[in-house]
PDB file of C-alpha atoms in Angstrom:
ATOM      1  CA  SER L   1       3.499  32.842-160.353  1.00  0.00           C
ATOM      2  CA  GLN L   2       5.212  35.044-162.526  1.00  0.00           C
ATOM      3  CA  THR L   3       5.651  39.178-161.902  1.00  0.00           C
ATOM      4  CA  ILE L   4       7.303  41.712-163.667  1.00  0.00           C
ATOM      5  CA  HIS L   5       9.142  44.788-161.973  1.00  0.00           C
ATOM      6  CA  GLN L   6       9.743  48.280-162.997  1.00  0.00           C
ATOM      7  CA  TRP L   7      11.511  51.487-161.077  1.00  0.00           C
ATOM      8  CA  PRO L   8      11.196  54.401-160.758  1.00  0.00           C
ATOM      9  CA  ALA L   9       7.678  54.388-160.718  1.00  0.00           C
ATOM     10  CA  THR L  10       8.122  58.457-161.032  1.00  0.00           C
ATOM     11  CA  LEU L  11      10.826  60.310-161.988  1.00  0.00           C
ATOM     12  CA  VAL L  12      11.721  64.480-162.932  1.00  0.00           C
ATOM     13  CA  GLN L  13      15.403  64.475-164.902  1.00  0.00           C
ATOM     14  CA  PRO L  14      16.591  67.390-166.980  1.00  0.00           C
ATOM     15  CA  VAL L  15      17.116  67.993-169.992  1.00  0.00           C
ATOM     16  CA  GLY L  16      20.893  66.833-171.221  1.00  0.00           C
ATOM     17  CA  SER L  17      20.813  64.455-168.166  1.00  0.00           C
ATOM     18  CA  PRO L  18      21.634  59.906-168.412  1.00  0.00           C
ATOM     19  CA  LEU L  19      18.590  57.794-167.894  1.00  0.00           C
ATOM     20  CA  SER L  20      18.389  54.429-167.057  1.00  0.00           C
ATOM     21  CA  LEU L  21      15.515  52.473-166.132  1.00  0.00           C
ATOM     22  CA  GLU L  22      14.708  48.442-165.301  1.00  0.00           C
ATOM     23  CA  CYS L  23      12.901  46.100-165.306  1.00  0.00           C
ATOM     24  CA  THR L  24      13.231  42.668-164.302  1.00  0.00           C
ATOM     25  CA  VAL L  25      10.873  39.560-164.661  1.00  0.00           C
ATOM     26  CA  GLU L  26      10.450  36.902-161.866  1.00  0.00           C
ATOM     27  CA  GLY L  27       9.120  33.233-161.304  1.00  0.00           C
ATOM     28  CA  THR L  28       9.713  32.510-165.637  1.00  0.00           C
ATOM     29  CA  SER L  29      12.307  31.936-167.340  1.00  0.00           C
ATOM     30  CA  ASN L  30      13.826  33.658-170.754  1.00  0.00           C
ATOM     31  CA  PRO L  31      11.038  35.204-170.958  1.00  0.00           C
ATOM     32  CA  ASN L  32      10.683  38.546-174.138  1.00  0.00           C
ATOM     33  CA  LEU L  33      10.426  41.312-172.908  1.00  0.00           C
ATOM     34  CA  TYR L  34       9.293  44.468-174.256  1.00  0.00           C
ATOM     35  CA  TRP L  35       9.685  48.228-173.382  1.00  0.00           C
ATOM     36  CA  TYR L  36       6.762  50.940-174.731  1.00  0.00           C
ATOM     37  CA  ARG L  37       6.360  54.118-174.504  1.00  0.00           C
ATOM     38  CA  GLN L  38       3.091  56.312-173.669  1.00  0.00           C
ATOM     39  CA  ALA L  39       3.317  59.553-174.389  1.00  0.00           C
ATOM     40  CA  ALA L  40       0.028  61.870-172.243  1.00  0.00           C
ATOM     41  CA  GLY L  41      -3.232  60.910-173.846  1.00  0.00           C
ATOM     42  CA  ARG L  42      -1.375  58.348-176.970  1.00  0.00           C
ATOM     43  CA  GLY L  43      -0.502  55.059-178.254  1.00  0.00           C
ATOM     44  CA  LEU L  44       1.482  52.695-177.521  1.00  0.00           C
ATOM     45  CA  GLN L  45       4.702  53.006-178.526  1.00  0.00           C
ATOM     46  CA  LEU L  46       6.593  50.303-179.184  1.00  0.00           C
ATOM     47  CA  LEU L  47      10.838  51.094-178.895  1.00  0.00           C
ATOM     48  CA  PHE L  48      12.813  47.590-178.043  1.00  0.00           C
ATOM     49  CA  TYR L  49      12.149  44.412-177.716  1.00  0.00           C
ATOM     50  CA  SER L  50      14.420  41.172-176.411  1.00  0.00           C
ATOM     51  CA  VAL L  51      14.011  37.420-176.661  1.00  0.00           C
ATOM     52  CA  GLY L  52      17.458  36.621-174.897  1.00  0.00           C
ATOM     53  CA  ILE L  53      20.107  37.862-173.168  1.00  0.00           C
ATOM     54  CA  GLY L  54      21.862  40.263-174.772  1.00  0.00           C
ATOM     55  CA  GLN L  55      19.405  40.319-177.891  1.00  0.00           C
ATOM     56  CA  ILE L  56      17.503  43.268-178.972  1.00  0.00           C
ATOM     57  CA  SER L  57      15.635  44.740-181.278  1.00  0.00           C
ATOM     58  CA  SER L  58      15.130  48.257-182.299  1.00  0.00           C
ATOM     59  CA  GLU L  59      12.105  49.411-183.684  1.00  0.00           C
ATOM     60  CA  VAL L  60      12.267  52.921-183.756  1.00  0.00           C
ATOM     61  CA  PRO L  61      15.436  55.038-184.311  1.00  0.00           C
ATOM     62  CA  GLN L  62      15.668  57.398-180.859  1.00  0.00           C
ATOM     63  CA  ASN L  63      17.277  58.628-178.951  1.00  0.00           C
ATOM     64  CA  LEU L  64      17.183  56.253-176.216  1.00  0.00           C
ATOM     65  CA  SER L  65      19.073  52.403-176.142  1.00  0.00           C
ATOM     66  CA  ALA L  66      18.766  49.152-174.498  1.00  0.00           C
ATOM     67  CA  SER L  67      20.475  46.309-173.052  1.00  0.00           C
ATOM     68  CA  ARG L  68      19.438  42.573-171.593  1.00  0.00           C
ATOM     69  CA  PRO L  69      22.434  41.907-169.299  1.00  0.00           C
ATOM     70  CA  GLN L  70      20.607  38.622-167.400  1.00  0.00           C
ATOM     71  CA  ASP L  71      17.753  36.302-168.794  1.00  0.00           C
ATOM     72  CA  ARG L  72      14.980  38.215-167.069  1.00  0.00           C
ATOM     73  CA  GLN L  73      16.408  42.096-166.826  1.00  0.00           C
ATOM     74  CA  PHE L  74      15.549  44.654-169.646  1.00  0.00           C
ATOM     75  CA  ILE L  75      17.448  47.927-168.520  1.00  0.00           C
ATOM     76  CA  LEU L  76      16.292  51.273-170.522  1.00  0.00           C
ATOM     77  CA  SER L  77      18.647  54.149-171.052  1.00  0.00           C
ATOM     78  CA  SER L  78      19.751  57.734-172.171  1.00  0.00           C
ATOM     79  CA  LYS L  79      22.432  58.877-172.584  1.00  0.00           C
ATOM     80  CA  LYS L  80      21.446  62.379-172.342  1.00  0.00           C
ATOM     81  CA  LEU L  81      17.347  62.472-172.685  1.00  0.00           C
ATOM     82  CA  LEU L  82      15.782  65.503-175.076  1.00  0.00           C
ATOM     83  CA  LEU L  83      12.121  67.060-173.999  1.00  0.00           C
ATOM     84  CA  SER L  84      10.538  64.645-175.975  1.00  0.00           C
ATOM     85  CA  ASP L  85      11.516  61.209-174.255  1.00  0.00           C
ATOM     86  CA  SER L  86       8.941  62.568-171.734  1.00  0.00           C
ATOM     87  CA  GLY L  87       6.478  59.933-170.704  1.00  0.00           C
ATOM     88  CA  PHE L  88       4.855  56.785-169.416  1.00  0.00           C
ATOM     89  CA  TYR L  89       7.219  53.795-170.112  1.00  0.00           C
ATOM     90  CA  LEU L  90       6.107  49.750-169.824  1.00  0.00           C
ATOM     91  CA  CYS L  91       8.143  47.260-169.457  1.00  0.00           C
ATOM     92  CA  ALA L  92       6.233  44.347-170.584  1.00  0.00           C
ATOM     93  CA  TRP L  93       6.915  40.293-171.054  1.00  0.00           C
ATOM     94  CA  LYS L  94       5.704  37.326-172.735  1.00  0.00           C
ATOM     95  CA  PHE L  95       5.477  33.620-172.216  1.00  0.00           C
ATOM     96  CA  ARG L  96       6.959  32.624-175.857  1.00  0.00           C
ATOM     97  CA  ALA L  97       3.731  30.177-175.900  1.00  0.00           C
ATOM     98  CA  GLY L  98       4.279  29.183-179.965  1.00  0.00           C
ATOM     99  CA  TRP L  99       1.462  27.672-181.868  1.00  0.00           C
ATOM    100  CA  SER L 100      -1.071  26.520-178.687  1.00  0.00           C
ATOM    101  CA  GLY L 101      -0.529  29.353-175.974  1.00  0.00           C
ATOM    102  CA  ALA L 102      -2.078  32.626-175.653  1.00  0.00           C
ATOM    103  CA  ASN L 103       1.116  35.110-175.891  1.00  0.00           C
ATOM    104  CA  VAL L 104      -0.465  37.120-173.366  1.00  0.00           C
ATOM    105  CA  LEU L 105       1.589  39.871-172.895  1.00  0.00           C
ATOM    106  CA  THR L 106       1.875  40.880-169.050  1.00  0.00           C
ATOM    107  CA  PHE L 107       2.911  45.051-167.996  1.00  0.00           C
ATOM    108  CA  GLY L 108       4.784  45.784-165.437  1.00  0.00           C
ATOM    109  CA  ALA L 109       3.142  49.220-163.043  1.00  0.00           C
ATOM    110  CA  GLY L 110       4.955  51.908-165.494  1.00  0.00           C
ATOM    111  CA  SER L 111       7.754  53.828-165.148  1.00  0.00           C
ATOM    112  CA  ARG L 112       6.935  58.104-165.623  1.00  0.00           C
ATOM    113  CA  LEU L 113       9.000  60.018-166.758  1.00  0.00           C
ATOM    114  CA  THR L 114       8.978  64.200-167.498  1.00  0.00           C
ATOM    115  CA  VAL L 115      11.941  65.621-168.788  1.00  0.00           C
ATOM    116  CA  LEU L 116      12.105  68.967-167.546  1.00  0.00           C
TER     117      LEU L 116
ATOM    118  CA  GLU M   1       3.031  45.929-192.548  1.00  0.00           C
ATOM    119  CA  LEU M   2       0.369  45.214-190.057  1.00  0.00           C
ATOM    120  CA  LYS M   3      -1.954  47.741-188.965  1.00  0.00           C
ATOM    121  CA  VAL M   4      -4.465  48.064-185.991  1.00  0.00           C
ATOM    122  CA  GLU M   5      -7.335  50.576-186.445  1.00  0.00           C
ATOM    123  CA  GLN M   6     -10.475  50.766-183.713  1.00  0.00           C
ATOM    124  CA  ASN M   7     -12.997  52.960-183.766  1.00  0.00           C
ATOM    125  CA  PRO M   8     -14.511  55.191-181.965  1.00  0.00           C
ATOM    126  CA  LEU M   9     -11.079  56.176-180.295  1.00  0.00           C
ATOM    127  CA  PHE M  10     -13.304  58.609-178.302  1.00  0.00           C
ATOM    128  CA  LEU M  11     -16.073  57.274-176.281  1.00  0.00           C
ATOM    129  CA  SER M  12     -18.624  58.853-173.907  1.00  0.00           C
ATOM    130  CA  MET M  13     -21.761  57.820-173.618  1.00  0.00           C
ATOM    131  CA  GLN M  14     -24.450  57.492-170.719  1.00  0.00           C
ATOM    132  CA  GLU M  15     -24.877  54.846-167.633  1.00  0.00           C
ATOM    133  CA  GLY M  16     -27.377  51.940-168.848  1.00  0.00           C
ATOM    134  CA  LYS M  17     -26.778  52.583-172.443  1.00  0.00           C
ATOM    135  CA  ASN M  18     -25.076  49.696-174.947  1.00  0.00           C
ATOM    136  CA  TYR M  19     -22.167  50.414-176.591  1.00  0.00           C
ATOM    137  CA  THR M  20     -19.417  48.437-179.635  1.00  0.00           C
ATOM    138  CA  ILE M  21     -16.006  49.331-179.683  1.00  0.00           C
ATOM    139  CA  TYR M  22     -14.018  48.357-182.966  1.00  0.00           C
ATOM    140  CA  CYS M  23     -11.581  46.615-183.710  1.00  0.00           C
ATOM    141  CA  ASN M  24     -10.123  46.273-187.774  1.00  0.00           C
ATOM    142  CA  TYR M  25      -6.665  44.464-189.062  1.00  0.00           C
ATOM    143  CA  SER M  26      -5.113  44.644-192.626  1.00  0.00           C
ATOM    144  CA  THR M  27      -2.989  40.504-191.952  1.00  0.00           C
ATOM    145  CA  THR M  28      -4.154  37.703-190.904  1.00  0.00           C
ATOM    146  CA  SER M  29      -4.080  36.640-187.620  1.00  0.00           C
ATOM    147  CA  ASP M  30      -6.314  34.191-185.200  1.00  0.00           C
ATOM    148  CA  ARG M  31      -4.680  35.633-182.408  1.00  0.00           C
ATOM    149  CA  LEU M  32      -6.409  38.740-180.527  1.00  0.00           C
ATOM    150  CA  TYR M  33      -6.284  40.869-177.737  1.00  0.00           C
ATOM    151  CA  TRP M  34      -7.946  43.100-175.235  1.00  0.00           C
ATOM    152  CA  TYR M  35      -6.510  45.279-172.406  1.00  0.00           C
ATOM    153  CA  ARG M  36      -8.605  48.016-170.270  1.00  0.00           C
ATOM    154  CA  GLN M  37      -5.780  50.669-168.918  1.00  0.00           C
ATOM    155  CA  ASP M  38      -7.254  52.627-166.142  1.00  0.00           C
ATOM    156  CA  PRO M  39      -5.619  56.858-165.825  1.00  0.00           C
ATOM    157  CA  GLY M  40      -2.630  57.206-164.972  1.00  0.00           C
ATOM    158  CA  LYS M  41      -1.882  53.693-164.971  1.00  0.00           C
ATOM    159  CA  SER M  42      -0.563  50.197-166.737  1.00  0.00           C
ATOM    160  CA  LEU M  43      -2.834  47.926-168.748  1.00  0.00           C
ATOM    161  CA  GLU M  44      -4.653  45.031-167.720  1.00  0.00           C
ATOM    162  CA  SER M  45      -5.415  41.868-169.628  1.00  0.00           C
ATOM    163  CA  LEU M  46      -9.712  41.424-170.509  1.00  0.00           C
ATOM    164  CA  PHE M  47      -9.739  39.236-173.039  1.00  0.00           C
ATOM    165  CA  VAL M  48      -8.061  37.140-175.063  1.00  0.00           C
ATOM    166  CA  LEU M  49      -9.499  35.316-178.613  1.00  0.00           C
ATOM    167  CA  LEU M  50      -8.105  32.606-180.004  1.00  0.00           C
ATOM    168  CA  SER M  51      -9.242  31.480-183.156  1.00  0.00           C
ATOM    169  CA  ASN M  52     -12.701  32.820-185.363  1.00  0.00           C
ATOM    170  CA  GLY M  53     -15.245  32.598-183.925  1.00  0.00           C
ATOM    171  CA  ALA M  54     -14.389  33.362-180.267  1.00  0.00           C
ATOM    172  CA  VAL M  55     -15.999  34.882-177.725  1.00  0.00           C
ATOM    173  CA  LYS M  56     -15.008  36.343-174.317  1.00  0.00           C
ATOM    174  CA  GLN M  57     -17.495  37.627-171.582  1.00  0.00           C
ATOM    175  CA  GLU M  58     -16.684  38.965-167.798  1.00  0.00           C
ATOM    176  CA  GLY M  59     -19.250  40.783-166.095  1.00  0.00           C
ATOM    177  CA  ARG M  60     -20.632  44.000-168.882  1.00  0.00           C
ATOM    178  CA  LEU M  61     -18.008  43.392-171.102  1.00  0.00           C
ATOM    179  CA  MET M  62     -17.855  40.584-174.647  1.00  0.00           C
ATOM    180  CA  ALA M  63     -14.902  39.827-176.789  1.00  0.00           C
ATOM    181  CA  SER M  64     -15.495  38.744-180.287  1.00  0.00           C
ATOM    182  CA  LEU M  65     -13.865  37.473-182.911  1.00  0.00           C
ATOM    183  CA  ASP M  66     -14.115  37.178-186.891  1.00  0.00           C
ATOM    184  CA  THR M  67     -11.166  36.424-187.974  1.00  0.00           C
ATOM    185  CA  LYS M  68     -12.432  36.111-192.833  1.00  0.00           C
ATOM    186  CA  ALA M  69     -13.819  39.633-191.917  1.00  0.00           C
ATOM    187  CA  ARG M  70     -10.280  40.583-189.927  1.00  0.00           C
ATOM    188  CA  LEU M  71     -12.196  42.310-187.181  1.00  0.00           C
ATOM    189  CA  SER M  72     -12.947  42.058-183.414  1.00  0.00           C
ATOM    190  CA  THR M  73     -15.420  43.699-181.182  1.00  0.00           C
ATOM    191  CA  LEU M  74     -15.789  45.078-177.465  1.00  0.00           C
ATOM    192  CA  HIS M  75     -18.888  45.471-176.707  1.00  0.00           C
ATOM    193  CA  ILE M  76     -20.122  47.398-173.153  1.00  0.00           C
ATOM    194  CA  THR M  77     -23.952  46.336-171.993  1.00  0.00           C
ATOM    195  CA  ALA M  78     -25.559  48.533-169.571  1.00  0.00           C
ATOM    196  CA  ALA M  79     -22.152  50.701-169.196  1.00  0.00           C
ATOM    197  CA  VAL M  80     -21.474  51.809-165.979  1.00  0.00           C
ATOM    198  CA  HIS M  81     -19.140  54.304-164.336  1.00  0.00           C
ATOM    199  CA  ASP M  82     -16.773  52.107-163.715  1.00  0.00           C
ATOM    200  CA  LEU M  83     -15.830  50.969-167.215  1.00  0.00           C
ATOM    201  CA  SER M  84     -14.770  54.449-167.593  1.00  0.00           C
ATOM    202  CA  ALA M  85     -10.649  53.698-169.499  1.00  0.00           C
ATOM    203  CA  THR M  86      -8.489  53.320-172.015  1.00  0.00           C
ATOM    204  CA  TYR M  87      -8.939  50.154-173.485  1.00  0.00           C
ATOM    205  CA  PHE M  88      -6.798  49.071-176.366  1.00  0.00           C
ATOM    206  CA  CYS M  89      -6.535  46.451-179.287  1.00  0.00           C
ATOM    207  CA  ALA M  90      -3.792  43.881-180.727  1.00  0.00           C
ATOM    208  CA  VAL M  91      -3.300  41.629-182.714  1.00  0.00           C
ATOM    209  CA  ASP M  92       0.172  39.056-182.677  1.00  0.00           C
ATOM    210  CA  ILE M  93       0.877  37.944-186.130  1.00  0.00           C
ATOM    211  CA  LEU M  94       3.189  35.232-186.171  1.00  0.00           C
ATOM    212  CA  TYR M  95       2.496  33.940-183.161  1.00  0.00           C
ATOM    213  CA  TYR M  96       3.592  30.488-184.507  1.00  0.00           C
ATOM    214  CA  SER M  97       7.408  32.024-183.806  1.00  0.00           C
ATOM    215  CA  GLY M  98       6.543  33.499-180.152  1.00  0.00           C
ATOM    216  CA  ASN M  99       8.721  36.303-181.026  1.00  0.00           C
ATOM    217  CA  THR M 100       7.343  38.972-182.300  1.00  0.00           C
ATOM    218  CA  PRO M 101       5.486  42.011-180.521  1.00  0.00           C
ATOM    219  CA  LEU M 102       2.151  42.602-180.501  1.00  0.00           C
ATOM    220  CA  VAL M 103       0.786  45.639-182.037  1.00  0.00           C
ATOM    221  CA  PHE M 104      -2.142  47.904-180.827  1.00  0.00           C
ATOM    222  CA  GLY M 105      -4.548  50.015-182.172  1.00  0.00           C
ATOM    223  CA  LYS M 106      -4.389  53.224-180.364  1.00  0.00           C
ATOM    224  CA  GLY M 107      -7.262  53.097-178.157  1.00  0.00           C
ATOM    225  CA  THR M 108     -10.599  53.921-176.981  1.00  0.00           C
ATOM    226  CA  ARG M 109     -11.151  55.805-174.208  1.00  0.00           C
ATOM    227  CA  LEU M 110     -14.208  54.828-172.372  1.00  0.00           C
ATOM    228  CA  SER M 111     -16.330  57.911-170.271  1.00  0.00           C
ATOM    229  CA  VAL M 112     -19.566  56.597-168.899  1.00  0.00           C
ATOM    230  CA  ILE M 113     -21.948  59.624-167.224  1.00  0.00           C
ATOM    231  CA  ALA M 114     -24.446  59.721-165.087  1.00  0.00           C
TER     232      ALA M 114
END
């Protein structure tokens, strides 16, 4: 079965510090991978998605970047955090089932970032 | 640009009552998903609706899809406290490519009170 791991689960960082959040998927190959952010009490904002190694689509221009160095690894980074980067970061994967499939998006447990 | 609108955004209901959450979307699609999020937790898939007229039920929740009206509903029957959570609908466009991300509504925060 497929599992998705995110870490760290919680972190508190000062403004101006770097960030690295990691997401890995097990039990599948060539998944589509996504990073979403959820501000406190708000909906989901799609940040980045990737359909393959080295392929990144950015949905919102901002202080963050993403990379996909391996097939099942997706990394969210920042060189200098802002207060507005605080939030709940969710990684998700989707099997590319196409016409016949449900294309269900499966989420990791999330990483809660507080920038002070 | 696809827009997905949920209403209400906040819902406080008494235990034992029935209610419906609505999800409207602006572009043709027959792939719609409902997710549940407990406070402080991640999202969990509830229902997958893959065609016009699709109906799925689990426990006190029932979801349906009307692709012609571009509307999905999540009906709650005889609410209990355990159903308190935020419910998101999400629409999949260009699903045949499998690549595009889902577009989520803003979520409906449900609180079931005694």
